Amino acid sequence: MKQPFCAPAKALRCVLDAAAALPRPEAELVPLDAACGRIAARDLCARMDQPPFHRSPLDGYALHSADTAGACRENPVSLPVVMKLYAGDAPAAALPAGCAARIMTGAPLPEGADCILMQELTDGGEETVQIYAALKPNQNVVFRGEDIAVGAVIAPEGTALTPAHLGVLAGQGYAEVPVHRTFRVGVLATGSELLDPGEPWAPGKIYDANGIQNAARLGQMGFAVERRHCSDDPDQIARQMEEMLTRCDAVITSGGVSVGQKDYLPQVLETLHAEILFAGVAQKPGSPMLAARLEGKLVFCLSGNPFAAAATLEQYALPALLRAAGRREEDCVLPRTRRTLTTGFSKASKGTRFLRARALGGEVAIPGEGNAEVHSSGSLSAMIGCNCLVELPAGSGPVEPGETVEVLSFVQ
């Protein structure tokens, strides 16, 4: 089990490659209105042009542009209105030259017409209309296929479907879509000190915050989650892990990975003949974490310190699980940007350090106004409202407001 601590970039590459090598979850058809957040199992393409015909973007009159030449309020052009078109109508005939068609927003443009004049630039006539402006060909026309052309890819395979995707797919007539089966993750918090929320508190005990937070984050990202906790007994940990792996596609544990006398996870993985992907990451917080392959499935063993668990879940476990669930790699990794600090951090960083933070626009705020104690691995409350990590390279001194830093935004 003894291996040098892995550099953060190498650790991420390692687990992404391991996830990509796994078989993708099988595809299933789900109703469109149940597909939000699900991962497309194949390219979803446009079945038709959208809009499917030239249409009006406004209430007004469809015209031949040549018939509007010279029109103005002082010298209006008068035309007979020979048809009226509402959204949902299909024009029964072409529009003759020298005539106008009353047309409403969304209605198809009749054959022959090449422009639309808004009703505010007319007298609003129903049988004849006075036109107060000249138009050019194609003015105020929404053309067939202008939004999306038949055959265009709406959502590539591996895309997590958003409400916008569903709206476009609905406009293409999709009633159901093929998506990957929901990936199931077991969340196992270890520690004889743990209580489930709601149990009576007892001296020396703490409530299981890690399991709840990790499960909630996974659920937020679309995973099905099975959560439980167990004592610091290696046989019980092994049994629980093996049980979970019969039902789950991956397991995440918290606690028991460091060098304490009851840190049994390395021993458990060895007993179960797991293939260790890496043992330890050269960073703070979360350096003791392990990643492994067991029975063809991914296992991540995170620190029992709440922020260390949360940070490494975001950095390594969640990207790998999303990749294994079928997402495209570029949508799994934390986006990196450079932003300006509005608050500082008072402590030097001998090794690579990650700080919880809140990014907005081109700025990023580190909670605590420079107080390093807020960023203790055991502190969880400062995570509230945070949406990113600030990376401080090894050898960094304290950072001050106004400095530019590397920011890793949480995957959405």
Short mmCIF file of N, CA and C in Angstrom, two decimals, residues 155-284:
data_model
loop_
_atom_site.label_atom_id
_atom_site.label_comp_id
_atom_site.label_asym_id
_atom_site.label_seq_id
_atom_site.Cartn_x
_atom_site.Cartn_y
_atom_site.Cartn_z
N ALA A 155 -27.85 17.66 -28.42
CA ALA A 155 -27.13 17.24 -27.22
C ALA A 155 -26.24 16.06 -27.59
N PRO A 156 -24.92 16.24 -27.61
CA PRO A 156 -24.05 15.11 -27.91
C PRO A 156 -24.16 14.02 -26.85
N GLU A 157 -23.85 12.80 -27.24
CA GLU A 157 -23.80 11.71 -26.26
C GLU A 157 -22.90 12.13 -25.10
N GLY A 158 -23.35 11.84 -23.88
CA GLY A 158 -22.58 12.20 -22.71
C GLY A 158 -22.94 13.54 -22.12
N THR A 159 -23.92 14.22 -22.71
CA THR A 159 -24.36 15.51 -22.19
C THR A 159 -25.38 15.32 -21.07
N ALA A 160 -25.21 16.05 -19.97
CA ALA A 160 -26.25 16.08 -18.94
C ALA A 160 -27.34 17.03 -19.42
N LEU A 161 -28.55 16.51 -19.56
CA LEU A 161 -29.62 17.28 -20.18
C LEU A 161 -30.16 18.35 -19.23
N THR A 162 -30.25 19.57 -19.75
CA THR A 162 -30.73 20.71 -18.98
C THR A 162 -32.16 21.06 -19.43
N PRO A 163 -32.84 21.94 -18.69
CA PRO A 163 -34.15 22.40 -19.17
C PRO A 163 -34.12 22.98 -20.57
N ALA A 164 -33.03 23.67 -20.92
CA ALA A 164 -32.93 24.23 -22.28
C ALA A 164 -32.88 23.11 -23.32
N HIS A 165 -32.09 22.05 -23.04
CA HIS A 165 -32.08 20.91 -23.96
C HIS A 165 -33.49 20.34 -24.13
N LEU A 166 -34.19 20.17 -23.03
CA LEU A 166 -35.52 19.56 -23.09
C LEU A 166 -36.46 20.43 -23.90
N GLY A 167 -36.34 21.76 -23.76
CA GLY A 167 -37.19 22.65 -24.55
C GLY A 167 -36.95 22.49 -26.04
N VAL A 168 -35.69 22.42 -26.43
CA VAL A 168 -35.37 22.25 -27.86
C VAL A 168 -35.83 20.89 -28.35
N LEU A 169 -35.61 19.84 -27.54
CA LEU A 169 -36.05 18.50 -27.93
C LEU A 169 -37.57 18.42 -28.04
N ALA A 170 -38.26 19.09 -27.12
CA ALA A 170 -39.73 19.12 -27.21
C ALA A 170 -40.16 19.77 -28.52
N GLY A 171 -39.47 20.84 -28.91
CA GLY A 171 -39.79 21.50 -30.18
C GLY A 171 -39.53 20.62 -31.38
N GLN A 172 -38.77 19.55 -31.20
CA GLN A 172 -38.50 18.60 -32.27
C GLN A 172 -39.44 17.40 -32.22
N GLY A 173 -40.35 17.40 -31.26
CA GLY A 173 -41.33 16.32 -31.17
C GLY A 173 -40.89 15.11 -30.39
N TYR A 174 -39.76 15.20 -29.67
CA TYR A 174 -39.32 14.06 -28.86
C TYR A 174 -40.28 13.88 -27.68
N ALA A 175 -40.81 12.69 -27.55
CA ALA A 175 -41.64 12.36 -26.38
C ALA A 175 -40.82 11.63 -25.32
N GLU A 176 -39.75 10.95 -25.75
CA GLU A 176 -38.85 10.24 -24.84
C GLU A 176 -37.45 10.27 -25.43
N VAL A 177 -36.46 10.09 -24.57
CA VAL A 177 -35.08 10.16 -25.03
C VAL A 177 -34.27 9.02 -24.41
N PRO A 178 -33.22 8.55 -25.11
CA PRO A 178 -32.36 7.51 -24.55
C PRO A 178 -31.31 8.13 -23.63
N VAL A 179 -31.25 7.68 -22.42
CA VAL A 179 -30.27 8.17 -21.43
C VAL A 179 -29.61 6.98 -20.76
N HIS A 180 -28.46 7.23 -20.15
CA HIS A 180 -27.81 6.17 -19.39
C HIS A 180 -28.57 5.91 -18.09
N ARG A 181 -28.64 4.64 -17.72
CA ARG A 181 -29.21 4.28 -16.43
C ARG A 181 -28.55 5.11 -15.33
N THR A 182 -29.34 5.50 -14.36
CA THR A 182 -28.80 6.31 -13.26
C THR A 182 -27.73 5.53 -12.51
N PHE A 183 -26.58 6.15 -12.36
CA PHE A 183 -25.43 5.55 -11.68
C PHE A 183 -25.69 5.57 -10.17
N ARG A 184 -25.43 4.45 -9.53
CA ARG A 184 -25.74 4.32 -8.10
C ARG A 184 -24.45 4.30 -7.28
N VAL A 185 -24.39 5.16 -6.27
CA VAL A 185 -23.18 5.30 -5.46
C VAL A 185 -23.51 4.99 -4.00
N GLY A 186 -22.71 4.12 -3.40
CA GLY A 186 -22.82 3.86 -1.97
C GLY A 186 -21.96 4.85 -1.19
N VAL A 187 -22.51 5.43 -0.15
CA VAL A 187 -21.79 6.38 0.71
C VAL A 187 -21.70 5.75 2.10
N LEU A 188 -20.47 5.45 2.51
CA LEU A 188 -20.24 4.76 3.77
C LEU A 188 -19.35 5.63 4.67
N ALA A 189 -19.92 6.15 5.73
CA ALA A 189 -19.15 6.89 6.72
C ALA A 189 -18.69 5.93 7.80
N THR A 190 -17.39 5.91 8.08
CA THR A 190 -16.86 5.00 9.09
C THR A 190 -16.48 5.77 10.35
N GLY A 191 -16.64 5.12 11.48
CA GLY A 191 -16.27 5.74 12.74
C GLY A 191 -17.18 5.31 13.87
N SER A 192 -16.60 4.76 14.93
CA SER A 192 -17.41 4.32 16.07
C SER A 192 -18.04 5.49 16.80
N GLU A 193 -17.56 6.70 16.51
CA GLU A 193 -18.10 7.89 17.17
C GLU A 193 -19.36 8.43 16.51
N LEU A 194 -19.76 7.86 15.38
CA LEU A 194 -20.83 8.46 14.58
C LEU A 194 -22.22 8.07 15.05
N LEU A 195 -23.10 9.05 14.99
CA LEU A 195 -24.53 8.86 15.21
C LEU A 195 -25.27 9.36 13.98
N ASP A 196 -26.42 8.74 13.70
CA ASP A 196 -27.30 9.28 12.66
C ASP A 196 -28.01 10.51 13.20
N PRO A 197 -28.18 11.54 12.37
CA PRO A 197 -28.99 12.67 12.82
C PRO A 197 -30.35 12.19 13.31
N GLY A 198 -30.77 12.69 14.47
CA GLY A 198 -32.02 12.26 15.08
C GLY A 198 -31.83 11.32 16.24
N GLU A 199 -30.69 10.62 16.27
CA GLU A 199 -30.40 9.76 17.42
C GLU A 199 -30.05 10.63 18.63
N PRO A 200 -30.32 10.14 19.85
CA PRO A 200 -29.93 10.90 21.05
C PRO A 200 -28.42 11.05 21.10
N TRP A 201 -27.97 12.25 21.42
CA TRP A 201 -26.53 12.48 21.53
C TRP A 201 -26.00 11.84 22.82
N ALA A 202 -24.75 11.39 22.77
CA ALA A 202 -24.10 10.82 23.95
C ALA A 202 -22.68 11.36 24.02
N PRO A 203 -22.10 11.47 25.20
CA PRO A 203 -20.74 11.99 25.34
C PRO A 203 -19.74 11.22 24.45
N GLY A 204 -18.88 11.98 23.80
CA GLY A 204 -17.87 11.38 22.93
C GLY A 204 -18.35 11.10 21.52
N LYS A 205 -19.64 11.25 21.28
CA LYS A 205 -20.21 10.94 19.96
C LYS A 205 -20.37 12.23 19.13
N ILE A 206 -20.42 12.07 17.82
CA ILE A 206 -20.74 13.17 16.91
C ILE A 206 -21.72 12.65 15.86
N TYR A 207 -22.45 13.57 15.28
CA TYR A 207 -23.39 13.18 14.22
C TYR A 207 -22.66 13.07 12.88
N ASP A 208 -23.15 12.19 12.05
CA ASP A 208 -22.53 11.92 10.75
C ASP A 208 -22.84 13.05 9.77
N ALA A 209 -21.96 14.03 9.72
CA ALA A 209 -22.12 15.12 8.76
C ALA A 209 -21.56 14.75 7.39
N ASN A 210 -20.41 14.04 7.38
CA ASN A 210 -19.78 13.68 6.10
C ASN A 210 -20.72 12.88 5.21
N GLY A 211 -21.31 11.83 5.79
CA GLY A 211 -22.19 10.98 4.99
C GLY A 211 -23.34 11.75 4.41
N ILE A 212 -23.96 12.61 5.23
CA ILE A 212 -25.09 13.41 4.76
C ILE A 212 -24.65 14.36 3.64
N GLN A 213 -23.55 15.09 3.88
CA GLN A 213 -23.11 16.07 2.86
C GLN A 213 -22.69 15.39 1.57
N ASN A 214 -21.90 14.33 1.67
CA ASN A 214 -21.45 13.64 0.45
C ASN A 214 -22.64 13.07 -0.32
N ALA A 215 -23.58 12.46 0.39
CA ALA A 215 -24.76 11.90 -0.27
C ALA A 215 -25.59 12.99 -0.92
N ALA A 216 -25.73 14.13 -0.24
CA ALA A 216 -26.52 15.22 -0.79
C ALA A 216 -25.89 15.78 -2.06
N ARG A 217 -24.57 15.94 -2.05
CA ARG A 217 -23.89 16.46 -3.24
C ARG A 217 -24.03 15.49 -4.40
N LEU A 218 -23.89 14.21 -4.14
CA LEU A 218 -24.06 13.22 -5.21
C LEU A 218 -25.49 13.22 -5.73
N GLY A 219 -26.46 13.31 -4.83
CA GLY A 219 -27.84 13.38 -5.27
C GLY A 219 -28.11 14.62 -6.10
N GLN A 220 -27.51 15.75 -5.71
CA GLN A 220 -27.65 16.99 -6.48
C GLN A 220 -27.13 16.82 -7.90
N MET A 221 -26.12 15.98 -8.07
CA MET A 221 -25.53 15.78 -9.40
C MET A 221 -26.18 14.63 -10.16
N GLY A 222 -27.29 14.10 -9.66
CA GLY A 222 -28.07 13.14 -10.42
C GLY A 222 -27.80 11.68 -10.12
N PHE A 223 -26.96 11.39 -9.13
CA PHE A 223 -26.70 10.00 -8.77
C PHE A 223 -27.80 9.47 -7.85
N ALA A 224 -28.04 8.17 -7.93
CA ALA A 224 -28.83 7.49 -6.91
C ALA A 224 -27.87 7.13 -5.79
N VAL A 225 -28.28 7.33 -4.55
CA VAL A 225 -27.36 7.19 -3.43
C VAL A 225 -27.92 6.23 -2.38
N GLU A 226 -27.05 5.36 -1.89
CA GLU A 226 -27.36 4.53 -0.72
C GLU A 226 -26.39 4.93 0.38
N ARG A 227 -26.91 5.41 1.50
CA ARG A 227 -26.05 5.93 2.57
C ARG A 227 -26.18 5.10 3.84
N ARG A 228 -25.03 4.87 4.50
CA ARG A 228 -25.03 4.22 5.81
C ARG A 228 -23.72 4.56 6.52
N HIS A 229 -23.64 4.21 7.82
CA HIS A 229 -22.37 4.36 8.53
C HIS A 229 -22.11 3.11 9.34
N CYS A 230 -20.84 2.92 9.73
CA CYS A 230 -20.48 1.75 10.51
C CYS A 230 -19.33 2.10 11.44
N SER A 231 -19.04 1.21 12.37
CA SER A 231 -18.00 1.44 13.38
C SER A 231 -16.62 1.24 12.77
N ASP A 232 -15.61 1.55 13.61
CA ASP A 232 -14.22 1.36 13.18
C ASP A 232 -13.79 -0.10 13.37
N ASP A 233 -14.54 -0.99 12.80
CA ASP A 233 -14.20 -2.41 12.87
C ASP A 233 -13.88 -2.86 11.44
N PRO A 234 -12.66 -3.32 11.16
CA PRO A 234 -12.28 -3.63 9.78
C PRO A 234 -13.15 -4.70 9.13
N ASP A 235 -13.57 -5.69 9.91
CA ASP A 235 -14.42 -6.73 9.34
C ASP A 235 -15.78 -6.14 8.95
N GLN A 236 -16.32 -5.27 9.83
CA GLN A 236 -17.61 -4.66 9.52
C GLN A 236 -17.50 -3.72 8.32
N ILE A 237 -16.42 -2.96 8.25
CA ILE A 237 -16.21 -2.07 7.10
C ILE A 237 -16.15 -2.89 5.81
N ALA A 238 -15.40 -3.99 5.85
CA ALA A 238 -15.27 -4.83 4.65
C ALA A 238 -16.63 -5.40 4.24
N ARG A 239 -17.41 -5.88 5.22
CA ARG A 239 -18.73 -6.44 4.91
C ARG A 239 -19.64 -5.38 4.29
N GLN A 240 -19.64 -4.21 4.92
CA GLN A 240 -20.51 -3.14 4.41
C GLN A 240 -20.10 -2.74 2.98
N MET A 241 -18.80 -2.66 2.74
CA MET A 241 -18.33 -2.27 1.41
C MET A 241 -18.70 -3.33 0.38
N GLU A 242 -18.49 -4.59 0.73
CA GLU A 242 -18.84 -5.66 -0.21
C GLU A 242 -20.33 -5.70 -0.48
N GLU A 243 -21.14 -5.50 0.55
CA GLU A 243 -22.60 -5.45 0.36
C GLU A 243 -22.99 -4.33 -0.58
N MET A 244 -22.44 -3.15 -0.31
CA MET A 244 -22.78 -1.99 -1.16
C MET A 244 -22.39 -2.24 -2.61
N LEU A 245 -21.27 -2.89 -2.82
CA LEU A 245 -20.81 -3.11 -4.19
C LEU A 245 -21.67 -4.12 -4.94
N THR A 246 -22.47 -4.90 -4.25
CA THR A 246 -23.40 -5.79 -4.96
C THR A 246 -24.56 -5.00 -5.55
N ARG A 247 -24.85 -3.80 -4.99
CA ARG A 247 -25.99 -3.01 -5.46
C ARG A 247 -25.59 -1.71 -6.12
N CYS A 248 -24.38 -1.24 -5.85
CA CYS A 248 -23.96 0.08 -6.30
C CYS A 248 -22.87 -0.03 -7.36
N ASP A 249 -22.73 1.02 -8.13
CA ASP A 249 -21.70 1.08 -9.17
C ASP A 249 -20.37 1.59 -8.64
N ALA A 250 -20.38 2.22 -7.49
CA ALA A 250 -19.17 2.75 -6.88
C ALA A 250 -19.46 2.98 -5.40
N VAL A 251 -18.41 3.12 -4.61
CA VAL A 251 -18.56 3.39 -3.18
C VAL A 251 -17.62 4.53 -2.78
N ILE A 252 -18.13 5.43 -1.95
CA ILE A 252 -17.32 6.48 -1.35
C ILE A 252 -17.37 6.31 0.16
N THR A 253 -16.20 6.24 0.80
CA THR A 253 -16.15 6.17 2.25
C THR A 253 -15.57 7.47 2.79
N SER A 254 -15.81 7.72 4.06
CA SER A 254 -15.15 8.83 4.75
C SER A 254 -14.66 8.34 6.10
N GLY A 255 -13.45 8.78 6.46
CA GLY A 255 -12.85 8.37 7.72
C GLY A 255 -11.97 7.14 7.58
N GLY A 256 -11.00 7.02 8.51
CA GLY A 256 -10.21 5.80 8.58
C GLY A 256 -9.15 5.63 7.53
N VAL A 257 -8.64 6.75 6.93
CA VAL A 257 -7.64 6.60 5.86
C VAL A 257 -6.28 7.14 6.24
N SER A 258 -6.12 7.71 7.42
CA SER A 258 -4.85 8.33 7.78
C SER A 258 -3.94 7.30 8.47
N VAL A 259 -3.22 7.73 9.50
CA VAL A 259 -2.23 6.84 10.11
C VAL A 259 -2.56 6.51 11.57
N GLY A 260 -3.81 6.78 11.97
CA GLY A 260 -4.21 6.46 13.33
C GLY A 260 -4.34 4.96 13.54
N GLN A 261 -4.43 4.56 14.82
CA GLN A 261 -4.49 3.14 15.14
C GLN A 261 -5.79 2.49 14.68
N LYS A 262 -6.83 3.31 14.45
CA LYS A 262 -8.09 2.75 13.96
C LYS A 262 -8.40 3.20 12.53
N ASP A 263 -7.37 3.60 11.80
CA ASP A 263 -7.56 3.97 10.39
C ASP A 263 -7.37 2.71 9.55
N TYR A 264 -8.48 1.99 9.38
CA TYR A 264 -8.42 0.64 8.82
C TYR A 264 -8.67 0.55 7.32
N LEU A 265 -9.03 1.66 6.65
CA LEU A 265 -9.40 1.52 5.24
C LEU A 265 -8.28 0.96 4.38
N PRO A 266 -7.01 1.39 4.53
CA PRO A 266 -5.96 0.74 3.72
C PRO A 266 -5.90 -0.77 3.94
N GLN A 267 -6.05 -1.19 5.19
CA GLN A 267 -6.04 -2.62 5.49
C GLN A 267 -7.23 -3.32 4.86
N VAL A 268 -8.41 -2.71 4.93
CA VAL A 268 -9.61 -3.31 4.33
C VAL A 268 -9.44 -3.49 2.83
N LEU A 269 -8.93 -2.46 2.14
CA LEU A 269 -8.74 -2.56 0.70
C LEU A 269 -7.74 -3.66 0.34
N GLU A 270 -6.70 -3.78 1.16
CA GLU A 270 -5.72 -4.84 0.92
C GLU A 270 -6.36 -6.21 1.12
N THR A 271 -7.15 -6.35 2.18
CA THR A 271 -7.82 -7.62 2.46
C THR A 271 -8.76 -8.02 1.32
N LEU A 272 -9.43 -7.02 0.73
CA LEU A 272 -10.39 -7.28 -0.36
C LEU A 272 -9.72 -7.38 -1.72
N HIS A 273 -8.39 -7.29 -1.74
CA HIS A 273 -7.61 -7.41 -2.99
C HIS A 273 -7.97 -6.31 -3.99
N ALA A 274 -8.17 -5.11 -3.46
CA ALA A 274 -8.44 -3.97 -4.34
C ALA A 274 -7.17 -3.56 -5.08
N GLU A 275 -7.36 -3.03 -6.28
CA GLU A 275 -6.25 -2.45 -7.05
C GLU A 275 -6.17 -0.97 -6.67
N ILE A 276 -5.08 -0.55 -6.06
CA ILE A 276 -4.94 0.83 -5.62
C ILE A 276 -4.54 1.70 -6.81
N LEU A 277 -5.32 2.72 -7.07
CA LEU A 277 -5.00 3.67 -8.14
C LEU A 277 -4.04 4.73 -7.64
N PHE A 278 -4.26 5.25 -6.47
CA PHE A 278 -3.29 6.07 -5.78
C PHE A 278 -3.62 6.07 -4.29
N ALA A 279 -2.59 6.27 -3.47
CA ALA A 279 -2.76 6.30 -2.02
C ALA A 279 -2.13 7.59 -1.51
N GLY A 280 -2.94 8.63 -1.39
CA GLY A 280 -2.47 9.92 -0.92
C GLY A 280 -2.28 10.90 -2.05
N VAL A 281 -2.67 12.15 -1.80
CA VAL A 281 -2.52 13.24 -2.77
C VAL A 281 -1.69 14.34 -2.11
N ALA A 282 -0.75 14.89 -2.86
CA ALA A 282 0.15 15.91 -2.32
C ALA A 282 -0.56 17.26 -2.26
N GLN A 283 -1.44 17.42 -1.29
CA GLN A 283 -2.20 18.66 -1.14
C GLN A 283 -2.74 18.75 0.27
N LYS A 284 -3.20 19.93 0.60
CA LYS A 284 -3.93 20.15 1.83
C LYS A 284 -5.18 20.93 1.48
#
